Coordinates of C-alpha atoms in Angstrom, one line a residue:
X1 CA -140.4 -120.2 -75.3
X2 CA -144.3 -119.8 -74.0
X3 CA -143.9 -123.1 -72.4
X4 CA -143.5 -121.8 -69.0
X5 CA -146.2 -119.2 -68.5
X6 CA -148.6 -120.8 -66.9
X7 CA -151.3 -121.4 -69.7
X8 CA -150.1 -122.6 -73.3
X9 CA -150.2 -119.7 -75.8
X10 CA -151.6 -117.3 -73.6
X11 CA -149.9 -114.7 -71.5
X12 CA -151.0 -114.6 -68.1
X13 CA -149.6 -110.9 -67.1
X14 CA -146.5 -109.5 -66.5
X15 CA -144.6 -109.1 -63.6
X16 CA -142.7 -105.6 -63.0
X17 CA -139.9 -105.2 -60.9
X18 CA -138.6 -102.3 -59.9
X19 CA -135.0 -101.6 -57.9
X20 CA -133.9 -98.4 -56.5
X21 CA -130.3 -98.0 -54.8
X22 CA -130.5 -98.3 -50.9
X23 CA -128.9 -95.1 -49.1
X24 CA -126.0 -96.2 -46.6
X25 CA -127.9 -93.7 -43.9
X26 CA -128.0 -96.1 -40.8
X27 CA -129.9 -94.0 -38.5
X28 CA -132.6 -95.5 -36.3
X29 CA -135.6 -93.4 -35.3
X30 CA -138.0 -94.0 -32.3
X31 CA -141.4 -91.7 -32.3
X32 CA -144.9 -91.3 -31.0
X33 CA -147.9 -89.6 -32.5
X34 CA -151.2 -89.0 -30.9
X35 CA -154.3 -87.5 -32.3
X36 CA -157.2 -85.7 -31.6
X37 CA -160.8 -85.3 -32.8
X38 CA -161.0 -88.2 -35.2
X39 CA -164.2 -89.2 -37.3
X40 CA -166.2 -91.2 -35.4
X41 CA -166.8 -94.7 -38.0
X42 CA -168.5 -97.1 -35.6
X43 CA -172.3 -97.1 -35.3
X44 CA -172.3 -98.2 -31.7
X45 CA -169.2 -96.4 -29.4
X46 CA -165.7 -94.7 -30.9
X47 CA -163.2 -95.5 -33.9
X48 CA -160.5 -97.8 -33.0
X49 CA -157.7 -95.9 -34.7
X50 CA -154.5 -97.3 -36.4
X51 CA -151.9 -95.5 -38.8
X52 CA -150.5 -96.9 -41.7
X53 CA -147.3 -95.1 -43.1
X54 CA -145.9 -95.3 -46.6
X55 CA -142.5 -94.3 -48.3
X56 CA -143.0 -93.1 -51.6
X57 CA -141.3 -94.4 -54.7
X58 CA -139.0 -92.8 -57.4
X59 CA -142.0 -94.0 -59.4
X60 CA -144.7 -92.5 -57.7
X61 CA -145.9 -95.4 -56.5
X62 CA -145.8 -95.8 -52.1
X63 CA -144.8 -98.8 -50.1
X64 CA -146.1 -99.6 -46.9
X65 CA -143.1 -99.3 -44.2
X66 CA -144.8 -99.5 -41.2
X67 CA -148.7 -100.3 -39.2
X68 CA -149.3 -99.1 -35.5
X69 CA -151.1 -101.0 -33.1
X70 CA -155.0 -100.4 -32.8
X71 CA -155.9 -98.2 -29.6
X72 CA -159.8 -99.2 -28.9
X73 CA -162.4 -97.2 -28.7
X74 CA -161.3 -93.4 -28.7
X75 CA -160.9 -90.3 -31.2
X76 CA -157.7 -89.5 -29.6
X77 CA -155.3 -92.0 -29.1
X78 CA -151.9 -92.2 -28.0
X79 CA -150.1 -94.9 -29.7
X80 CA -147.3 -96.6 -28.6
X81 CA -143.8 -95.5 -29.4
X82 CA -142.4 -96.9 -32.6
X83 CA -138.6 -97.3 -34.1
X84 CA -137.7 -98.2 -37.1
X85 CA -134.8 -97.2 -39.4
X86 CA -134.9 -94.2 -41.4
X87 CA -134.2 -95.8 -44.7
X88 CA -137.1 -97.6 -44.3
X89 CA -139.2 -95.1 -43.9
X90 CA -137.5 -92.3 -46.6
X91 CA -134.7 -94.0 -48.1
X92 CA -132.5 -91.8 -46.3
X93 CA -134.1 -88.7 -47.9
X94 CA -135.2 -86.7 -45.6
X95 CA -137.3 -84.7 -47.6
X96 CA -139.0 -87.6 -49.5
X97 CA -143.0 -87.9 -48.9
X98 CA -143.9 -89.8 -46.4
X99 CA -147.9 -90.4 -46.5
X100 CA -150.1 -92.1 -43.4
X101 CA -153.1 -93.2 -43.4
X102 CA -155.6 -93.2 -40.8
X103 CA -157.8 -96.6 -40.4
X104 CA -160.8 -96.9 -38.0
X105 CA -160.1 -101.2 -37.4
X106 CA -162.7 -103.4 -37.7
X107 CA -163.2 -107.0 -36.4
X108 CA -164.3 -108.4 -40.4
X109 CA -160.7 -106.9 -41.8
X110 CA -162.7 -103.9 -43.4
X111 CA -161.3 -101.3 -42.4
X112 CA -162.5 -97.5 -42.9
X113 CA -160.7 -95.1 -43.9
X114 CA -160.7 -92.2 -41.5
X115 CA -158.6 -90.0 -43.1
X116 CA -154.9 -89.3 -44.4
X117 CA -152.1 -86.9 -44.8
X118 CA -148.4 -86.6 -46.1
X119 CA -145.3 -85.0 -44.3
X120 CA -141.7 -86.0 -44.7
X121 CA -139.1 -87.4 -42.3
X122 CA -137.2 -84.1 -41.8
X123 CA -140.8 -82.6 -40.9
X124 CA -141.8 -85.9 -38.5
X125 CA -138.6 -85.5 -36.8
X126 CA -139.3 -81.5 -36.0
X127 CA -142.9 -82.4 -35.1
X128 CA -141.6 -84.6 -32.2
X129 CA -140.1 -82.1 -30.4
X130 CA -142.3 -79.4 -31.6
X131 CA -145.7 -78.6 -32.0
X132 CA -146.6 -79.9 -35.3
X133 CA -150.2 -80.4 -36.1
X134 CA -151.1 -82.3 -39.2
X135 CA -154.5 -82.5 -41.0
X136 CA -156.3 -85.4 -41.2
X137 CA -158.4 -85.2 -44.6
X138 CA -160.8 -87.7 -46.5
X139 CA -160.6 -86.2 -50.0
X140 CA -164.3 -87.9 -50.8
X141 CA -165.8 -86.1 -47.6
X142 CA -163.8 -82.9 -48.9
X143 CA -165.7 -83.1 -52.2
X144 CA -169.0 -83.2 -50.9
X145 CA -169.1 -81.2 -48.3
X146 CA -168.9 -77.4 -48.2
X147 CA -168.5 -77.0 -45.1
X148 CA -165.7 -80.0 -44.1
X149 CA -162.9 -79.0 -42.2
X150 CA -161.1 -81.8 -41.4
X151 CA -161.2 -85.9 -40.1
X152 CA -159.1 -84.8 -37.0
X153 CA -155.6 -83.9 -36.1
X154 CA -152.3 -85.8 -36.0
X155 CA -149.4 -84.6 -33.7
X156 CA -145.7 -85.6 -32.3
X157 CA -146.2 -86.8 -28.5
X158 CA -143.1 -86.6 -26.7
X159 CA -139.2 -86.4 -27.3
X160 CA -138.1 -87.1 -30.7
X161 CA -135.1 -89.9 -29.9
X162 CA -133.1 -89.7 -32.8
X163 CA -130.9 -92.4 -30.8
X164 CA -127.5 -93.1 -32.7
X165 CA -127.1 -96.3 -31.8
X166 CA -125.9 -99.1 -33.8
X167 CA -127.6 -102.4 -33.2
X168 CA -125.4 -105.5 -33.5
X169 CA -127.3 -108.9 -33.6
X170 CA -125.4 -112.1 -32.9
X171 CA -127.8 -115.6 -33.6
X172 CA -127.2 -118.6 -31.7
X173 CA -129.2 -122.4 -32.9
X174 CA -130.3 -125.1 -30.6
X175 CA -128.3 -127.8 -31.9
X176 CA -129.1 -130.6 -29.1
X177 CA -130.4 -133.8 -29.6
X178 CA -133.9 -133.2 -28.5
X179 CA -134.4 -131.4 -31.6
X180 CA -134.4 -134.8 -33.5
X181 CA -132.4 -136.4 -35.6
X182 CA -131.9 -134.0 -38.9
X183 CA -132.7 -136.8 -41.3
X184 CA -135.9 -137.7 -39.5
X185 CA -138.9 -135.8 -41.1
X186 CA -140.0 -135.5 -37.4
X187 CA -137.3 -133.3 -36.4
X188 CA -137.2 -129.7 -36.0
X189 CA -134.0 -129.5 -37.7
X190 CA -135.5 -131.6 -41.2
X191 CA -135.5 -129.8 -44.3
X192 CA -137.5 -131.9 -47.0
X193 CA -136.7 -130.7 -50.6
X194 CA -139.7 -128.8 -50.6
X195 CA -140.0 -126.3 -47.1
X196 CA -137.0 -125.1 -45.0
X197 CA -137.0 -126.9 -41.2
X198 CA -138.7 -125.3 -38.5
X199 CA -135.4 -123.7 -37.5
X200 CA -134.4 -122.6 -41.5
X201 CA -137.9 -120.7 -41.3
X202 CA -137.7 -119.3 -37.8
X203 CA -134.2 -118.0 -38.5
X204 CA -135.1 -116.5 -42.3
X205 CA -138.6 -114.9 -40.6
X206 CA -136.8 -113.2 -37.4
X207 CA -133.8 -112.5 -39.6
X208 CA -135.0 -110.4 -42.6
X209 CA -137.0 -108.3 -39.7
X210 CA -133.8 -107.6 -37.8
X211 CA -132.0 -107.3 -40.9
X212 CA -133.0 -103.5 -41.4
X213 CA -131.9 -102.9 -37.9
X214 CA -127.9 -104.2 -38.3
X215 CA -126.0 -101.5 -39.2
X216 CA -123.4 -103.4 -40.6
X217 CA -125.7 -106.6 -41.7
X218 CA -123.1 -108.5 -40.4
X219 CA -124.3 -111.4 -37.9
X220 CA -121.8 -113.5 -35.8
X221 CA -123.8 -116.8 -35.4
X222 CA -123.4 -119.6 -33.2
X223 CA -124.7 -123.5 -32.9
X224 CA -124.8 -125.1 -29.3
X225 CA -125.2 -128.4 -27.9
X226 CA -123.4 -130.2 -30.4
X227 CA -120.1 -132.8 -30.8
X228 CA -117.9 -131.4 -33.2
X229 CA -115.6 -132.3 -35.6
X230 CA -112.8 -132.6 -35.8
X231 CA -112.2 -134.3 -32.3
X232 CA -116.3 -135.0 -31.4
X233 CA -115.8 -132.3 -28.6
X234 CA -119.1 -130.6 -27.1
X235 CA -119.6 -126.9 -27.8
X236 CA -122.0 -124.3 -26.5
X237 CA -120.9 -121.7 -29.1
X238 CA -119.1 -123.6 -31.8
X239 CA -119.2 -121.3 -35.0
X240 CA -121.6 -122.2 -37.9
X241 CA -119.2 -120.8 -40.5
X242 CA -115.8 -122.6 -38.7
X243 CA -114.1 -119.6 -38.5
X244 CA -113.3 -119.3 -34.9
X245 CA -111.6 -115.9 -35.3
X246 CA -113.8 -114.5 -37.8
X247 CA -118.1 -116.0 -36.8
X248 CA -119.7 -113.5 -39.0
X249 CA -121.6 -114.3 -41.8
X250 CA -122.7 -111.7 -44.3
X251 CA -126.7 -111.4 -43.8
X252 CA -129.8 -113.3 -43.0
X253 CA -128.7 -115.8 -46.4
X254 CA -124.6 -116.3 -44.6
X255 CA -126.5 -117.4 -41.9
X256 CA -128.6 -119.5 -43.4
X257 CA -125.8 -121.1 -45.8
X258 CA -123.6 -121.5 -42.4
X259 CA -126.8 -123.3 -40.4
X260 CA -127.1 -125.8 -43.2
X261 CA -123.1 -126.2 -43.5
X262 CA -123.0 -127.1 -39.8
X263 CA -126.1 -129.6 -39.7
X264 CA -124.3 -131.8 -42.3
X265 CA -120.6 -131.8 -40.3
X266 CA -122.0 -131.7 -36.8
X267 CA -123.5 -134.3 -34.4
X268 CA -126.4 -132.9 -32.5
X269 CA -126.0 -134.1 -28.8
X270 CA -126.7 -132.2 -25.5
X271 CA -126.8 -131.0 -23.4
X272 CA -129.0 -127.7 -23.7
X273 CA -126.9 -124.6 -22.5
X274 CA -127.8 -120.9 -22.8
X275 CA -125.5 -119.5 -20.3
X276 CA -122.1 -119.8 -22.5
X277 CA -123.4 -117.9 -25.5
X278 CA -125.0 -115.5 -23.1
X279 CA -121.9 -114.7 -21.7
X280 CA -120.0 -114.3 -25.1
X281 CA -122.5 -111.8 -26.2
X282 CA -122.2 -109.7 -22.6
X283 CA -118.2 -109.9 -22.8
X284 CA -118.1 -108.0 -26.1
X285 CA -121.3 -105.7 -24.7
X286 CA -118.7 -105.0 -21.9
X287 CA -116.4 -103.5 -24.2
X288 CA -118.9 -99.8 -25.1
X289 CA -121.3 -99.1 -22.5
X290 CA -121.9 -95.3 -23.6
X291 CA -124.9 -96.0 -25.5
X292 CA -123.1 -96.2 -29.2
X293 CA -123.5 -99.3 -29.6
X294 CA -126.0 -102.6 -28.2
X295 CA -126.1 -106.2 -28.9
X296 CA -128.9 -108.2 -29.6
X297 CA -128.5 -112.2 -28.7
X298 CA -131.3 -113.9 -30.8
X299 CA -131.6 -117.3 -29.5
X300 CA -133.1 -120.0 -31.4
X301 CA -134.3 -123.1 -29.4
X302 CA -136.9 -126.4 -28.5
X303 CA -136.7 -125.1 -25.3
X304 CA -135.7 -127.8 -23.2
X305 CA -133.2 -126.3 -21.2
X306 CA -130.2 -127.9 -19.3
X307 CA -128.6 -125.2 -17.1
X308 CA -131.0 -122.7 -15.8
X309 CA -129.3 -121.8 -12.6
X310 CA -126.6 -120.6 -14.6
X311 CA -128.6 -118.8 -17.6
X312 CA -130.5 -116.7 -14.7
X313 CA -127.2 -116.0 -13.4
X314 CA -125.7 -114.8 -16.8
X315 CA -129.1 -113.0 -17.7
X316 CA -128.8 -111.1 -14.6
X317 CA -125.4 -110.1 -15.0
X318 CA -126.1 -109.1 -18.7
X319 CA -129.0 -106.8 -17.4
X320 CA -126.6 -104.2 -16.3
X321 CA -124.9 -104.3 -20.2
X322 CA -125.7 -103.0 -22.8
X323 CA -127.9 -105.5 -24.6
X324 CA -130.8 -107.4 -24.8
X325 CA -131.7 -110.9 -25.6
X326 CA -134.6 -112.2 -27.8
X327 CA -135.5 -116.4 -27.6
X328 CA -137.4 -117.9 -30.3
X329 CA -139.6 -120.8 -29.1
X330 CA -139.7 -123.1 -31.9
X331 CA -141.6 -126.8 -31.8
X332 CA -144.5 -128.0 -29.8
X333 CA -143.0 -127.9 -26.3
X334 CA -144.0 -126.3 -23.1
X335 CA -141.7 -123.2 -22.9
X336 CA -142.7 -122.4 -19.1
X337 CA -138.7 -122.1 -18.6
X338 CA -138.4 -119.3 -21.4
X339 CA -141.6 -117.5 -19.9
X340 CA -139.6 -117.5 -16.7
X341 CA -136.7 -115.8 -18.1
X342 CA -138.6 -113.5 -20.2
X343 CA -139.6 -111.3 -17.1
X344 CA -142.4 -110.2 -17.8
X345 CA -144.7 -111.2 -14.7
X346 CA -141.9 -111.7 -12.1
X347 CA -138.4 -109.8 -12.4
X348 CA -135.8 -112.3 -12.9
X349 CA -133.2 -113.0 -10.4
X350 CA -130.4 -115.0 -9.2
X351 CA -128.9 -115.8 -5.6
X352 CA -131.1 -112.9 -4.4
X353 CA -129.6 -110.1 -7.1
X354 CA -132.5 -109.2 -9.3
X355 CA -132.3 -107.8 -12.8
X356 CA -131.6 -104.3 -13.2
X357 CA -133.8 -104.7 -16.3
X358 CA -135.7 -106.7 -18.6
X359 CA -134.0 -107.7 -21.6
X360 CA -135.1 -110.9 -22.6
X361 CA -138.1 -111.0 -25.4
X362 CA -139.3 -114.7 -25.6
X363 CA -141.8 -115.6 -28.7
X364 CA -143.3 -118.7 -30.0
X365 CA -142.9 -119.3 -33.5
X366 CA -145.7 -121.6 -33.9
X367 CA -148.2 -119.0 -32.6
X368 CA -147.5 -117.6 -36.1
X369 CA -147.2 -120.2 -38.8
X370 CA -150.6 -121.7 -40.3
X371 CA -151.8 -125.3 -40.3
X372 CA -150.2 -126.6 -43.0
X373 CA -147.0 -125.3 -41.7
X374 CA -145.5 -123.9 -44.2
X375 CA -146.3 -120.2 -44.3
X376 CA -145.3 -117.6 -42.2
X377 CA -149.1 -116.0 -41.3
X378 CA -148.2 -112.9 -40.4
X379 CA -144.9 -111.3 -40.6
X380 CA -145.9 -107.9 -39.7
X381 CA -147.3 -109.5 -36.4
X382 CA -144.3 -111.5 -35.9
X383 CA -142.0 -108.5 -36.6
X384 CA -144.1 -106.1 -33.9
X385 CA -143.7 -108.9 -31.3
X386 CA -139.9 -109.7 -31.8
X387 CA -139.3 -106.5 -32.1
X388 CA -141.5 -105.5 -29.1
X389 CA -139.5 -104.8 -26.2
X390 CA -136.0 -103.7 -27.6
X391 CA -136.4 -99.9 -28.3
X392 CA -138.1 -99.8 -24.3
X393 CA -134.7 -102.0 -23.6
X394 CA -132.3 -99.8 -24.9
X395 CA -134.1 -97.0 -23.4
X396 CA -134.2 -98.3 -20.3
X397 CA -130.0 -98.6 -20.6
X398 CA -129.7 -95.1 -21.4
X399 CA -132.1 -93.8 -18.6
X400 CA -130.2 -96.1 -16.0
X401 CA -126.8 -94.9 -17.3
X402 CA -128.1 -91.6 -17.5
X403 CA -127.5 -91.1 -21.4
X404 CA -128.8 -88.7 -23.5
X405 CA -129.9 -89.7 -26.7
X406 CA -127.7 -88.2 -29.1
X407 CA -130.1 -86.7 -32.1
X408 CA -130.0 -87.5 -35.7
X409 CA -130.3 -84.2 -36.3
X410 CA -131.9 -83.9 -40.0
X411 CA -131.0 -80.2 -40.3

């Protein structure tokens, strides 16, 4: 049974896989580091520093986990506040190794490596609050030189915001005609027997990102724009999985499964409204504004959109909730309307209220896939981006509502 390996009679490597049981610890962790005194790398002006952290495996072995931004041109940057769960970054063990490297970034991809050092979650979490300075070291400097010291320092800046909050996402798809007919290989909606639609890949992209962040990986998911069975009515938030009382599908793949299910039963027609969905989301925000919990509306979309009057309007309303909304752009269109809503240049506003903050997040997908169309270029990129604005969001609830962020403490 050689057949399949590639080359006839000869073995072309092996493949190893290793599995290690996922803790159940749901906590979320947002923190800063700054440093001070880094090697200077570049001939002409400063290092333009970037950590890289790693979990370590059972086996030794250490997965990267997470990549700050690159702060230009200084040996002590401040970089931006991160979050990310904690079993992504330990496996729930708090006292598990945790190493990060330093990186002076360079334009040609190769990189130098200013330094590194190890710590542990428990330790990170205590160095946010309180003076922790780590060593930066570069073991081949160490060796040959007698009088090295050290590469620079690494410390916590600011609060440590152990937030205990659990993150609930709820996914809505553009199901309107503009999208193209499903069958046509010109539609956004078209999955050939070889690559998932433009849709299929947005949703599986965003989704295993956001994935990490559910706490229950449950995902109530909507279509809109669509005729459906079994009397051809129009629906702004018809179910994908058909289960009116129940909409949640179990993971990214539920999702997935329930998207594809609904393509084949539904008739895609028009026309393109946000506001319904919107609302759906910030009824059930409604329900826990003390900070426990916050909803995340991913919205999925051409972006041609029909009622715009009325999706500022919810959007506004929603901004005072507990929740935050994050549009994927996908296609070639113009998305001047979703650039609108996003905020980011003019604060958003409706019949003269303006929002009370900035929760929508909107993305192009196509800024990210390659060419050929097929591969998702960067992830880590795409992740960063999606991901950008929620942990400032849900601060920006808790400051407005005057909530202290409850600590994970690791004690």
């Amino acid at each position: 049974g050689e057949r399949w390996l590639g080359v006839p009679g000869k073995r072309c490597g092996t493949i190893l896989l290793l599995a290690e049981e996922l803790s159940n610890c749901r906590d979320i962790v947002t923190m800063q580091l700054c440093a001070n005194k880094l090697d200077k790398k570049d001939f002409f002006g400063k290092s333009d520093p970037f950590l890289v952290f790693y979990r370590s495996n059972e086996d030794g072995t250490f997965t990267i986990c997470h990549k700050t931004e690159v702060v230009k041109n200084t040996l002590n940057p401040v970089w931006q506040p991160f979050t990310i769960p904690v079993r992504a970054l330990c496996n729930g063990d708090y006292d598990r190794t945790v190493k990060i490297d330093v990186y002076d970034w360079d334009r040609d991809g190769s990189h130098d490596f200013i330094g590194e050092f190890a710590t542990s979650y428990r330790e990170l979490s205590r160095a946010q609050s309180q003076f922790t300075v780590y060593e930066v070291l570069n073991p081949r400097k160490k060796c040959k030189k007698k009088k090295y010291v050290n590469s620079g320092t690494v410390s916590g800046a600011g609060e440590f915001l152990g937030l205990l909050t659990q993150l609930n996402f709820t996914v809505a798809i553009d199901f309107t005609a503009s999208n193209g007919l499903p069958s046509q290989p010109t539609s956004l909606h078209y999955a050939s027997p070889y690559q998932l639609s433009a849709y299929a890949l947005a949703l599986k992209a965003v989704g295993e990102i956001i994935q990490d962040y559910d706490s229950d990986k449950l995902f109530p998911a909507y279509g809109f724009g669509a005729k459906v069975p079994p009397d051809g009515k129009i629906s702004h938030q018809f179910p994908l999985n058909n289960n009116v009382e129940n909409p949640s599908c179990a993971g990214i793949e539920g999702v997935l499964e329930s998207y594809l299910q609904s393509l084949r039963t539904v008739q895609l027609y028009g026309p393109t409204n946000f506001a319904p969905v919107i609302n759906q989301v910030a009824g059930i925000a409604a329900q826990v504004t003390d900070g426990s919990q916050y909803h995340v509306l991913l919205i999925i979309t051409d972006g041609v959109i029909s009622d715009m009057l009325q999706t500022k309007e919810a959007i506004v309303t929603a901004s005072s909730l507990p929740m935050s909304i994050i549009i994927v752009g996908v296609g070639p269109a113009e998305f001047e309307a979703m650039e609108e809503l996003d905020g980011d240049e003019v604060r958003l506003s409706s019949r003269g209220r303006y929002a009370e903050r900035d929760i929508v997040q909107f993305v192009p997908f196509r800024d990210y896939v390659d060419d050929s169309g097929n591969q998702v270029l960067s992830m880590a990129r795409l992740a960063k981006d999606v991901l950008a604005e929620i942990p400032e969001q849900l601060l920006s609830y808790m400051k407005t509502r005057d909530i202290k962020p409850r600590r994970a403490d690791p004690e």
